[in-house]
Amino acid sequence: MNDIIKGKWIGKPLDRVDGPLKVSGEAAYAAEHDIDAAIGFIVESTIANGSVSSIDISKAEKVEGVIAVLTHENAPKMKPWGDGADDRFQQSHGVLVDAAIRHYGQPVALVVAETLEQARYAAILISVIYDEKTPKLGIDRDDSELADGIDGGLEETNRRGDFEKAWGESDLTVDLNFTTPHMIQAAMEPHAAIAEWDGDRLTVHNSTQVIDWGVGCLANTFGIDKNNIRLLSPYIGGGFGSKLGQHYETILAAAAAKKLDRPVKVVQTRRNLFHDGPHRSRIEQRIRLGATKDGTLKAINFETWSTQAIGHPFTEGPMASAANAYRCDALHWTGKTRETNETINDSMRAPGEALGGITFEAAIDELAEKVGMDPLEFRLKNEPAEDPASGKPFATRDLVDCLKKGAEAFGWDARPKEPRSRMEGRKLIGYGLASAIRGNMMMEGSCQIDLSSSGHLTVRMDMTDIGTGTYTILTQIAAEALGLHPDDITVELADSDNPTTSGSGGSFGAGTSGSALWNACIAMREKLAKAGGFNIDPDGIAFDEGAMQAGDRSVPLRDVLKDSDGFSAEGSIEPGDEHDDYVQNSYGAHFCEVAVDIDTCEVEVRRFVSVFSAGRILNRKTARSQCLGGLVWGIGGALREELWLDERTGGYVNRDLAEYHLAVNRDVPQCEVIFLENPDPKSNPIGTKGIGELALCGAGGAIVNAIYNATGKRVYDLPVTLDKLM
Amino acid sequence: MKPFQFIRPDSADTALDAISAENAKFMGGGTNLVDLMKLQVETPDSVVDIHRIDMGGFSETEESGLRIGADVTNTALANHPKVRKDYRVLSEALLSGATAQLRNRATTGGNFLQRTRCYYFMDTTRPCNKREPGSGCAALDGPSRIHAILGASDHCIATHPSDMAVAMAALDAQLHTRKPGGENRTIAATELHRLPGDTPNIETVLDSDELIESVTLPQPIGGTHIYRKVRDRSSYAFALVSAALVLKIHDGKIETVRLALGGVAHKPWRAAKAEKCLAGAEANDENFRAAAEAELADANSKGDQTFKIELTKRTIVAALSEAADRENAA
């Protein structure tokens, strides 16, 4: 266990160090850099499958201020989509490469003008004639194939134990079919890019979660060396997975800048983004569970059918929620997919568990009811001793603690024992709970730190802060390790010239970048200790208040620094054997109360109590904010969000934030977030585990279970809109 | 978005001159018009902003009602003391709509003239008889959760999105307009909007050069006022169904009832059939349900919006029950 961390800075609810810049508007987001750029506006395909047979840009070209109109006939050479890498984030994302259309909304032209207004006007004067083919859309179980792996590192099939036997030995079973809808990440900042070429060297300012993957994608798209690309993304207005990869705005900005030999900016409109960014695809799920009369879970079988975009292999796996949750004799799953003309389907916050945390946790509730057990008791009874999916030991396991603590804080004892048994006025009241489990991932990362002769520390890496608070927690880690005040630390992120890290995604960012920084600080402590004349293990030296102290000897850092050229150190991290030998998860438990109007069936979430165990908490304020955000997403996912696919075209019809219903303030009640702060030494040197997605996992499950408790009605087709309860 | 001329006249006369130009549009708050211009749905050659015209604000009418200048913002209207006291259903309707920022900008006249939220109306790549007469209606066979169940046609199943106009219909508000040459007329709020028929592109009885100058509310009628809005989230969503209700009960019998529905038709739907059933009837759930059934007897839907028929009935009954409870408690 890490003994150096005393909690002087780590854990403290420090305000965001970048907060003043953001609230004063000084933090420049992707589209806001002071670069004299021409403006590009995307023209979308209005078919989902086929090709452009002709495109007339003559009227657009004549509009005042228009500099160029890029089409597949004149765009700079890019490699075809998918070239150069197996990795979907680093493969070529070439666009306007040929006349082919793979999905609705795919760019068929980019108008570049001096102003946005000119470009947008010219865009409407472009006429396109298509050679249209019937689009292949939607789930078709008979036309599906086994997925090539499931997102999050799961195999497409799991066959642990004998399912038929365990199912046969079950006294009570459920066999349920769920569907979850098309959804979209809808980050507040739309995707935007400014690109600029200097000879063969490309500089891009955009909004991206993983810098290194972005550089890889640009290199593969334009056929240039990674060393000739600089990608910067210092401030990001939310990603939620939608900015893991590079999207059309970035590729088109770079292509246009190359053609015109001047900087070009492209910002996707909100409506563009519903087609030209990624989304979460509709999934059909069949869940079979069996238990004996005493409530012992025997059998789990989880099958999914989904779709993926052409040339973009990605299969989301709700079965992830079943993989590590409860003991059973047999755990089988199968993930099937179908390649279609849908828009790009990719990660959306907590891919897998965000959905399984609703469907699987609802199925568990239904089985518990059949057995005649309280859903809490049923979960506690089926706590596994080892990982049900793999048989490996757990690194740490405190789901039971989360459930028990949450039950007590919430007042689970007062749960209506029978469905539809409690009313207040015209409202039906129900309680629900769900477990939260999310895989704890670790990636590779490295970091450079420089301590100047004046005592100011600069931290450099290509890590990103997507609004989660990365600048702040890294500041706290360095302050704790080196005994510096946060004001004496500058963290510089999201520049491809800096050492490479994981970036942000999969809740792996804080652990990976924080550990790389921690290791750099440990190396720095050694150098400073030596320079300070200490001849003992630096771990035995207290670094605090700008001084090193051991025994009765104290050396101010300024004494070591003043005549030096400063000190530099590097640190890195990679997943160790403990990520192979143990199953690593973050855990949690959600408890919520809903009120359902007996007349109109409107659902109101009245309160949430959620307990989370995500290892060491680096900042109790930003960690809580992450968890509150997860609960808000849980409400949206269970009750509100659904993109409506128009099966005649392959486009989505409710393409704005008025008609695509994210949860709003009034949908969100008081939420109590409780942390079990159990540092996990098997996870990484600082004992953290992933937190960014954890709170979403199971939040919707608690809501749908509470709705059942209130109304006696289970809805298997999400979201639970009022018409489904009538 | 097409380039356009932006005109800011400082009097009604100069505004009416400006609107006479070809393809000109009045703009109140612009909260809907400008969005639709960005989407290429509205393509005026000139936009005539009414904000510099003195439209008189609030005053009491000779009949002890309330006069409201057409440029009064939704925020000001919702919070006006007399509206809160005597026309509470209107205040509630306004406050249930949009967001504070939008209400600060949106005007009384403009709110009446909001365009539909139909997805296909807002997407110029799809057929829409309202946007492009004769092109067809993509909503008939597409996702249509927000569409009409009353008074629709094979040409259009769009709904009117306003909350305010529903309350205005229930309150028997009147609009006062002016045309070039000084011609004035008065139009009942219930008569302003048209059903789609085979000309869904013609949404109101207003001429293209007719300016709404003011709206008047008749003498207050008392009673219990309720605006019940049912929607897919608890704020910032258009109504799936809404009910604007004024109810007065005397000795257990309904003395006065005014009921209008939103989210169900091409226009704010004054529920005359339900009102007729309820007038003088005992205030009980059986009669409330019978009135709702009568009003929805001609409701029709083949699409996703079918659930709204039952939802509308339940909303009517719920609003009546709540109002009756309050009346009986008073």
mmCIF file of C-alpha atoms in Angstrom, chain B:
data_model
loop_
_atom_site.group_PDB
_atom_site.id
_atom_site.type_symbol
_atom_site.label_atom_id
_atom_site.label_comp_id
_atom_site.label_asym_id
_atom_site.label_seq_id
_atom_site.Cartn_x
_atom_site.Cartn_y
_atom_site.Cartn_z
ATOM 1 C CA MET B 1 -29.651 30.044 -44.497
ATOM 2 C CA LYS B 2 -30.572 32.476 -47.223
ATOM 3 C CA PRO B 3 -29.395 36.098 -47.007
ATOM 4 C CA PHE B 4 -32.253 38.433 -46.084
ATOM 5 C CA GLN B 5 -32.964 42.058 -45.398
ATOM 6 C CA PHE B 6 -33.513 42.953 -41.745
ATOM 7 C CA ILE B 7 -35.914 45.836 -41.230
ATOM 8 C CA ARG B 8 -36.647 47.497 -37.901
ATOM 9 C CA PRO B 9 -39.554 49.904 -38.374
ATOM 10 C CA ASP B 10 -40.459 52.231 -35.515
ATOM 11 C CA SER B 11 -44.196 52.411 -36.176
ATOM 12 C CA ALA B 12 -47.002 50.116 -37.218
ATOM 13 C CA ASP B 13 -47.445 52.119 -40.416
ATOM 14 C CA THR B 14 -43.854 51.697 -41.534
ATOM 15 C CA ALA B 15 -43.984 48.044 -40.515
ATOM 16 C CA LEU B 16 -47.024 47.533 -42.714
ATOM 17 C CA ASP B 17 -45.207 49.250 -45.573
ATOM 18 C CA ALA B 18 -42.259 46.929 -45.116
ATOM 19 C CA ILE B 19 -44.373 43.804 -44.923
ATOM 20 C CA SER B 20 -45.908 44.607 -48.284
ATOM 21 C CA ALA B 21 -42.632 43.707 -49.972
ATOM 22 C CA GLU B 22 -42.498 40.306 -51.564
ATOM 23 C CA ASN B 23 -41.837 37.376 -49.235
ATOM 24 C CA ALA B 24 -41.538 39.438 -46.060
ATOM 25 C CA LYS B 25 -42.155 38.098 -42.564
ATOM 26 C CA PHE B 26 -42.815 39.739 -39.229
ATOM 27 C CA MET B 27 -40.505 38.737 -36.430
ATOM 28 C CA GLY B 28 -41.374 38.914 -32.739
ATOM 29 C CA GLY B 29 -38.840 37.216 -30.494
ATOM 30 C CA GLY B 30 -37.523 35.206 -33.401
ATOM 31 C CA THR B 31 -37.163 32.156 -31.184
ATOM 32 C CA ASN B 32 -38.880 29.981 -33.740
ATOM 33 C CA LEU B 33 -38.528 31.920 -37.001
ATOM 34 C CA VAL B 34 -34.753 32.231 -36.845
ATOM 35 C CA ASP B 35 -34.315 28.544 -36.032
ATOM 36 C CA LEU B 36 -36.421 27.665 -39.043
ATOM 37 C CA MET B 37 -34.471 30.079 -41.237
ATOM 38 C CA LYS B 38 -31.274 28.280 -40.263
ATOM 39 C CA LEU B 39 -32.913 25.038 -41.331
ATOM 40 C CA GLN B 40 -34.019 26.549 -44.643
ATOM 41 C CA VAL B 41 -37.654 25.908 -43.711
ATOM 42 C CA GLU B 42 -38.412 29.621 -43.586
ATOM 43 C CA THR B 43 -36.795 31.593 -46.396
ATOM 44 C CA PRO B 44 -38.025 35.186 -46.176
ATOM 45 C CA ASP B 45 -36.401 37.846 -48.315
ATOM 46 C CA SER B 46 -36.982 40.370 -45.588
ATOM 47 C CA VAL B 47 -37.603 40.103 -41.877
ATOM 48 C CA VAL B 48 -39.577 42.881 -40.232
ATOM 49 C CA ASP B 49 -38.758 43.160 -36.532
ATOM 50 C CA ILE B 50 -41.661 44.554 -34.501
ATOM 51 C CA HIS B 51 -39.686 45.527 -31.397
ATOM 52 C CA ARG B 52 -39.414 49.256 -32.074
ATOM 53 C CA ILE B 53 -43.146 49.634 -32.558
ATOM 54 C CA ASP B 54 -45.078 50.906 -29.557
ATOM 55 C CA MET B 55 -47.770 48.281 -29.082
ATOM 56 C CA GLY B 56 -49.145 49.731 -25.900
ATOM 57 C CA GLY B 57 -48.233 47.119 -23.330
ATOM 58 C CA PHE B 58 -50.834 46.260 -20.702
ATOM 59 C CA SER B 59 -54.029 48.171 -19.935
ATOM 60 C CA GLU B 60 -57.494 47.466 -18.606
ATOM 61 C CA THR B 61 -60.210 47.239 -21.245
ATOM 62 C CA GLU B 62 -63.553 48.992 -21.005
ATOM 63 C CA GLU B 63 -65.118 45.631 -20.121
ATOM 64 C CA SER B 64 -62.715 45.194 -17.168
ATOM 65 C CA GLY B 65 -60.655 42.747 -19.158
ATOM 66 C CA LEU B 66 -56.960 42.964 -19.965
ATOM 67 C CA ARG B 67 -55.328 44.354 -23.091
ATOM 68 C CA ILE B 68 -51.894 42.974 -23.947
ATOM 69 C CA GLY B 69 -49.590 44.489 -26.556
ATOM 70 C CA ALA B 70 -48.500 41.862 -29.081
ATOM 71 C CA ASP B 71 -44.843 42.522 -28.276
ATOM 72 C CA VAL B 72 -45.248 41.763 -24.550
ATOM 73 C CA THR B 73 -42.850 38.976 -23.696
ATOM 74 C CA ASN B 74 -44.029 35.625 -22.419
ATOM 75 C CA THR B 75 -42.173 36.316 -19.178
ATOM 76 C CA ALA B 76 -43.915 39.648 -18.646
ATOM 77 C CA LEU B 77 -47.297 38.170 -19.502
ATOM 78 C CA ALA B 78 -46.884 35.157 -17.213
ATOM 79 C CA ASN B 79 -45.868 37.364 -14.309
ATOM 80 C CA HIS B 80 -48.334 40.211 -14.726
ATOM 81 C CA PRO B 81 -50.278 40.527 -11.431
ATOM 82 C CA LYS B 82 -53.679 40.526 -13.097
ATOM 83 C CA VAL B 83 -52.786 37.483 -15.212
ATOM 84 C CA ARG B 84 -51.585 35.636 -12.140
ATOM 85 C CA LYS B 85 -54.727 36.554 -10.236
ATOM 86 C CA ASP B 86 -57.535 36.491 -12.792
ATOM 87 C CA TYR B 87 -56.211 34.419 -15.698
ATOM 88 C CA ARG B 88 -54.079 31.957 -13.810
ATOM 89 C CA VAL B 89 -54.432 29.234 -16.463
ATOM 90 C CA LEU B 90 -52.633 31.538 -18.885
ATOM 91 C CA SER B 91 -49.780 32.176 -16.475
ATOM 92 C CA GLU B 92 -49.396 28.461 -15.810
ATOM 93 C CA ALA B 93 -49.469 27.630 -19.502
ATOM 94 C CA LEU B 94 -46.765 30.167 -20.289
ATOM 95 C CA LEU B 95 -44.530 29.037 -17.452
ATOM 96 C CA SER B 96 -44.842 25.418 -18.527
ATOM 97 C CA GLY B 97 -43.423 26.253 -21.940
ATOM 98 C CA ALA B 98 -39.848 26.536 -23.197
ATOM 99 C CA THR B 99 -37.219 27.944 -20.833
ATOM 100 C CA ALA B 100 -36.814 31.189 -18.934
ATOM 101 C CA GLN B 101 -34.383 32.437 -21.590
ATOM 102 C CA LEU B 102 -36.805 31.728 -24.420
ATOM 103 C CA ARG B 103 -39.739 33.238 -22.528
ATOM 104 C CA ASN B 104 -37.725 36.394 -21.963
ATOM 105 C CA ARG B 105 -37.481 36.785 -25.713
ATOM 106 C CA ALA B 106 -40.673 35.272 -27.101
ATOM 107 C CA THR B 107 -43.666 37.574 -27.654
ATOM 108 C CA THR B 108 -47.407 37.206 -27.238
ATOM 109 C CA GLY B 109 -48.130 37.629 -30.934
ATOM 110 C CA GLY B 110 -45.285 35.387 -31.973
ATOM 111 C CA ASN B 111 -46.295 32.606 -29.617
ATOM 112 C CA PHE B 112 -49.633 32.282 -31.446
ATOM 113 C CA LEU B 113 -47.762 31.920 -34.725
ATOM 114 C CA GLN B 114 -45.251 29.245 -33.759
ATOM 115 C CA ARG B 115 -44.837 26.610 -36.398
ATOM 116 C CA THR B 116 -45.249 22.916 -35.758
ATOM 117 C CA ARG B 117 -42.463 20.743 -34.331
ATOM 118 C CA CYS B 118 -43.195 17.985 -36.843
ATOM 119 C CA TYR B 119 -39.804 16.436 -37.664
ATOM 120 C CA TYR B 120 -40.538 16.315 -41.368
ATOM 121 C CA PHE B 121 -41.658 19.925 -41.557
ATOM 122 C CA MET B 122 -38.254 20.828 -40.127
ATOM 123 C CA ASP B 123 -36.306 18.626 -42.550
ATOM 124 C CA THR B 124 -36.262 20.078 -46.049
ATOM 125 C CA THR B 125 -35.092 16.798 -47.548
ATOM 126 C CA ARG B 126 -38.418 15.125 -46.744
ATOM 127 C CA PRO B 127 -41.860 15.662 -48.236
ATOM 128 C CA CYS B 128 -44.167 17.982 -46.306
ATOM 129 C CA ASN B 129 -47.412 19.464 -47.565
ATOM 130 C CA LYS B 130 -47.151 22.277 -45.082
ATOM 131 C CA ARG B 131 -43.711 23.366 -46.189
ATOM 132 C CA GLU B 132 -44.046 22.408 -49.833
ATOM 133 C CA PRO B 133 -47.686 22.007 -50.872
ATOM 134 C CA GLY B 134 -48.321 18.859 -52.858
ATOM 135 C CA SER B 135 -45.092 17.129 -51.906
ATOM 136 C CA GLY B 136 -46.768 14.644 -49.553
ATOM 137 C CA CYS B 137 -46.606 13.935 -45.851
ATOM 138 C CA ALA B 138 -43.670 11.932 -44.544
ATOM 139 C CA ALA B 139 -45.157 11.799 -41.059
ATOM 140 C CA LEU B 140 -48.048 9.535 -42.066
ATOM 141 C CA ASP B 141 -45.832 6.450 -42.202
ATOM 142 C CA GLY B 142 -42.912 7.582 -40.049
ATOM 143 C CA PRO B 143 -42.173 8.016 -36.355
ATOM 144 C CA SER B 144 -45.072 10.199 -35.208
ATOM 145 C CA ARG B 145 -45.215 10.245 -31.421
ATOM 146 C CA ILE B 146 -45.908 13.975 -31.299
ATOM 147 C CA HIS B 147 -48.596 14.098 -33.968
ATOM 148 C CA ALA B 148 -52.302 14.854 -34.085
ATOM 149 C CA ILE B 149 -55.294 12.770 -33.034
ATOM 150 C CA LEU B 150 -58.020 15.340 -33.705
ATOM 151 C CA GLY B 151 -58.883 17.228 -36.862
ATOM 152 C CA ALA B 152 -55.980 15.880 -38.908
ATOM 153 C CA SER B 153 -56.171 15.048 -42.593
ATOM 154 C CA ASP B 154 -54.422 12.775 -45.059
ATOM 155 C CA HIS B 155 -52.380 15.803 -46.012
ATOM 156 C CA CYS B 156 -51.055 16.721 -42.596
ATOM 157 C CA ILE B 157 -51.020 15.323 -39.067
ATOM 158 C CA ALA B 158 -48.948 18.093 -37.492
ATOM 159 C CA THR B 159 -49.837 19.672 -34.160
ATOM 160 C CA HIS B 160 -49.630 23.238 -32.959
ATOM 161 C CA PRO B 161 -46.956 23.431 -30.268
ATOM 162 C CA SER B 162 -48.050 26.458 -28.219
ATOM 163 C CA ASP B 163 -49.107 26.267 -24.575
ATOM 164 C CA MET B 164 -50.067 29.923 -24.384
ATOM 165 C CA ALA B 165 -52.495 29.701 -27.273
ATOM 166 C CA VAL B 166 -54.317 26.805 -25.597
ATOM 167 C CA ALA B 167 -54.968 28.901 -22.509
ATOM 168 C CA MET B 168 -55.958 31.852 -24.709
ATOM 169 C CA ALA B 169 -58.487 29.611 -26.467
ATOM 170 C CA ALA B 170 -59.966 28.514 -23.145
ATOM 171 C CA LEU B 171 -60.179 32.123 -21.959
ATOM 172 C CA ASP B 172 -61.941 33.363 -25.118
ATOM 173 C CA ALA B 173 -59.142 35.796 -25.884
ATOM 174 C CA GLN B 174 -59.387 38.015 -28.942
ATOM 175 C CA LEU B 175 -56.662 39.167 -31.298
ATOM 176 C CA HIS B 176 -56.696 42.650 -32.784
ATOM 177 C CA THR B 177 -54.948 43.100 -36.077
ATOM 178 C CA ARG B 178 -54.159 45.784 -38.579
ATOM 179 C CA LYS B 179 -53.511 45.698 -42.294
ATOM 180 C CA PRO B 180 -51.983 48.168 -44.734
ATOM 181 C CA GLY B 181 -54.456 50.951 -45.382
ATOM 182 C CA GLY B 182 -55.514 50.945 -41.757
ATOM 183 C CA GLU B 183 -58.031 48.097 -41.908
ATOM 184 C CA ASN B 184 -58.538 46.644 -38.420
ATOM 185 C CA ARG B 185 -60.221 43.453 -37.374
ATOM 186 C CA THR B 186 -60.816 41.296 -34.317
ATOM 187 C CA ILE B 187 -60.326 37.554 -34.413
ATOM 188 C CA ALA B 188 -61.281 35.094 -31.658
ATOM 189 C CA ALA B 189 -58.309 33.077 -30.451
ATOM 190 C CA THR B 190 -60.317 29.942 -31.165
ATOM 191 C CA GLU B 191 -60.787 31.044 -34.778
ATOM 192 C CA LEU B 192 -57.214 32.121 -35.503
ATOM 193 C CA HIS B 193 -55.801 28.741 -36.497
ATOM 194 C CA ARG B 194 -57.187 26.453 -39.178
ATOM 195 C CA LEU B 195 -57.386 22.716 -39.440
ATOM 196 C CA PRO B 196 -55.070 21.333 -42.117
ATOM 197 C CA GLY B 197 -57.596 19.991 -44.626
ATOM 198 C CA ASP B 198 -55.904 19.914 -47.997
ATOM 199 C CA THR B 199 -54.076 23.197 -47.440
ATOM 200 C CA PRO B 200 -51.919 22.628 -44.340
ATOM 201 C CA ASN B 201 -49.605 25.370 -45.599
ATOM 202 C CA ILE B 202 -52.315 27.895 -44.660
ATOM 203 C CA GLU B 203 -52.187 27.757 -40.886
ATOM 204 C CA THR B 204 -54.178 30.793 -39.754
ATOM 205 C CA VAL B 205 -56.862 33.133 -41.008
ATOM 206 C CA LEU B 206 -54.368 35.996 -41.024
ATOM 207 C CA ASP B 207 -53.302 37.535 -44.281
ATOM 208 C CA SER B 208 -49.582 37.634 -44.937
ATOM 209 C CA ASP B 209 -49.501 41.398 -44.417
ATOM 210 C CA GLU B 210 -51.642 41.441 -41.293
ATOM 211 C CA LEU B 211 -50.034 42.567 -38.042
ATOM 212 C CA ILE B 212 -51.234 41.376 -34.647
ATOM 213 C CA GLU B 213 -51.189 44.515 -32.504
ATOM 214 C CA SER B 214 -52.791 43.328 -29.312
ATOM 215 C CA VAL B 215 -54.675 40.573 -27.563
ATOM 216 C CA THR B 216 -57.533 41.158 -25.148
ATOM 217 C CA LEU B 217 -58.877 38.949 -22.428
ATOM 218 C CA PRO B 218 -62.533 39.326 -21.443
ATOM 219 C CA GLN B 219 -63.732 40.205 -17.972
ATOM 220 C CA PRO B 220 -62.454 37.627 -15.495
ATOM 221 C CA ILE B 221 -64.854 34.781 -14.787
ATOM 222 C CA GLY B 222 -63.295 33.460 -11.581
ATOM 223 C CA GLY B 223 -63.342 29.729 -10.932
ATOM 224 C CA THR B 224 -60.462 27.321 -10.571
ATOM 225 C CA HIS B 225 -57.779 27.559 -13.239
ATOM 226 C CA ILE B 226 -55.575 24.595 -14.154
ATOM 227 C CA TYR B 227 -53.101 24.024 -16.959
ATOM 228 C CA ARG B 228 -52.206 20.365 -16.979
ATOM 229 C CA LYS B 229 -49.342 19.585 -19.351
ATOM 230 C CA VAL B 230 -48.305 15.990 -19.969
ATOM 231 C CA ARG B 231 -44.961 15.536 -21.662
ATOM 232 C CA ASP B 232 -42.000 13.245 -22.143
ATOM 233 C CA ARG B 233 -39.846 15.058 -19.603
ATOM 234 C CA SER B 234 -40.707 17.400 -16.808
ATOM 235 C CA SER B 235 -39.425 20.615 -18.373
ATOM 236 C CA TYR B 236 -38.375 21.940 -21.756
ATOM 237 C CA ALA B 237 -40.574 19.601 -23.757
ATOM 238 C CA PHE B 238 -43.608 20.235 -25.889
ATOM 239 C CA ALA B 239 -46.907 18.825 -24.685
ATOM 240 C CA LEU B 240 -47.917 15.343 -25.687
ATOM 241 C CA VAL B 241 -51.277 16.499 -24.397
ATOM 242 C CA SER B 242 -52.274 19.546 -22.409
ATOM 243 C CA ALA B 243 -55.516 20.777 -20.936
ATOM 244 C CA ALA B 244 -56.355 24.395 -20.121
ATOM 245 C CA LEU B 245 -59.302 24.422 -17.778
ATOM 246 C CA VAL B 246 -61.450 26.948 -15.948
ATOM 247 C CA LEU B 247 -64.098 25.363 -13.725
ATOM 248 C CA LYS B 248 -66.728 26.769 -11.416
ATOM 249 C CA ILE B 249 -68.932 24.549 -9.305
ATOM 250 C CA HIS B 250 -72.022 25.613 -7.440
ATOM 251 C CA ASP B 251 -73.929 23.223 -5.165
ATOM 252 C CA GLY B 252 -72.131 20.250 -6.628
ATOM 253 C CA LYS B 253 -73.063 21.224 -10.192
ATOM 254 C CA ILE B 254 -70.854 22.663 -12.854
ATOM 255 C CA GLU B 255 -71.721 26.302 -13.347
ATOM 256 C CA THR B 256 -68.971 27.252 -15.756
ATOM 257 C CA VAL B 257 -66.478 25.165 -17.689
ATOM 258 C CA ARG B 258 -63.952 26.267 -20.279
ATOM 259 C CA LEU B 259 -61.679 23.582 -21.648
ATOM 260 C CA ALA B 260 -59.089 23.662 -24.426
ATOM 261 C CA LEU B 261 -56.573 21.015 -25.420
ATOM 262 C CA GLY B 262 -53.007 21.299 -26.676
ATOM 263 C CA GLY B 263 -50.719 18.855 -28.459
ATOM 264 C CA VAL B 264 -53.602 17.043 -30.105
ATOM 265 C CA ALA B 265 -54.437 19.005 -33.240
ATOM 266 C CA HIS B 266 -53.303 21.482 -35.849
ATOM 267 C CA LYS B 267 -54.761 24.205 -33.650
ATOM 268 C CA PRO B 268 -55.452 24.809 -29.973
ATOM 269 C CA TRP B 269 -58.533 22.618 -29.560
ATOM 270 C CA ARG B 270 -61.456 24.161 -27.733
ATOM 271 C CA ALA B 271 -63.316 21.187 -26.273
ATOM 272 C CA ALA B 272 -66.838 22.327 -27.062
ATOM 273 C CA LYS B 273 -68.369 18.868 -26.920
ATOM 274 C CA ALA B 274 -66.952 18.196 -23.492
ATOM 275 C CA GLU B 275 -68.054 21.604 -22.286
ATOM 276 C CA LYS B 276 -71.598 20.901 -23.513
ATOM 277 C CA CYS B 277 -71.679 17.566 -21.640
ATOM 278 C CA LEU B 278 -70.419 19.156 -18.471
ATOM 279 C CA ALA B 279 -72.482 22.344 -18.360
ATOM 280 C CA GLY B 280 -74.910 22.022 -15.474
ATOM 281 C CA ALA B 281 -73.899 18.422 -14.788
ATOM 282 C CA GLU B 282 -72.938 16.939 -11.447
ATOM 283 C CA ALA B 283 -69.216 17.253 -10.893
ATOM 284 C CA ASN B 284 -68.218 13.605 -10.647
ATOM 285 C CA ASP B 285 -65.711 11.287 -12.303
ATOM 286 C CA GLU B 286 -68.376 9.506 -14.298
ATOM 287 C CA ASN B 287 -69.468 12.732 -15.942
ATOM 288 C CA PHE B 288 -65.889 13.829 -16.430
ATOM 289 C CA ARG B 289 -65.090 10.598 -18.231
ATOM 290 C CA ALA B 290 -68.253 10.855 -20.337
ATOM 291 C CA ALA B 291 -67.272 14.367 -21.362
ATOM 292 C CA ALA B 292 -63.781 13.219 -22.296
ATOM 293 C CA GLU B 293 -65.209 10.336 -24.321
ATOM 294 C CA ALA B 294 -67.539 12.717 -26.137
ATOM 295 C CA GLU B 295 -64.727 15.098 -26.994
ATOM 296 C CA LEU B 296 -62.504 12.320 -28.295
ATOM 297 C CA ALA B 297 -65.278 10.444 -30.103
ATOM 298 C CA ASP B 298 -63.926 11.532 -33.456
ATOM 299 C CA ALA B 299 -60.258 11.088 -32.519
ATOM 300 C CA ASN B 300 -58.321 9.165 -35.083
ATOM 301 C CA SER B 301 -54.790 7.872 -35.437
ATOM 302 C CA LYS B 302 -53.034 5.052 -37.214
ATOM 303 C CA GLY B 303 -49.551 5.842 -35.995
ATOM 304 C CA ASP B 304 -47.326 6.094 -32.935
ATOM 305 C CA GLN B 305 -49.529 8.844 -31.504
ATOM 306 C CA THR B 306 -52.517 6.526 -30.983
ATOM 307 C CA PHE B 307 -51.803 6.352 -27.247
ATOM 308 C CA LYS B 308 -52.579 10.051 -27.046
ATOM 309 C CA ILE B 309 -56.296 9.370 -27.502
ATOM 310 C CA GLU B 310 -56.534 7.596 -24.159
ATOM 311 C CA LEU B 311 -53.948 9.921 -22.635
ATOM 312 C CA THR B 312 -56.054 12.929 -23.610
ATOM 313 C CA LYS B 313 -59.144 11.448 -21.988
ATOM 314 C CA ARG B 314 -57.222 10.751 -18.804
ATOM 315 C CA THR B 315 -55.698 14.206 -18.807
ATOM 316 C CA ILE B 316 -59.110 15.811 -19.161
ATOM 317 C CA VAL B 317 -60.533 13.730 -16.309
ATOM 318 C CA ALA B 318 -57.499 14.382 -14.107
ATOM 319 C CA ALA B 319 -57.693 18.136 -14.683
ATOM 320 C CA LEU B 320 -61.445 18.204 -14.023
ATOM 321 C CA SER B 321 -61.088 16.102 -10.873
ATOM 322 C CA GLU B 322 -58.336 18.275 -9.500
ATOM 323 C CA ALA B 323 -60.268 21.447 -10.272
ATOM 324 C CA ALA B 324 -63.437 20.021 -8.729
ATOM 325 C CA ASP B 325 -61.540 19.077 -5.579
ATOM 326 C CA ARG B 326 -60.218 22.600 -5.302
ATOM 327 C CA GLU B 327 -63.612 24.133 -6.023
ATOM 328 C CA ASN B 328 -65.262 21.943 -3.390
ATOM 329 C CA ALA B 329 -62.558 22.807 -0.881
ATOM 330 C CA ALA B 330 -62.950 26.513 -1.520
#
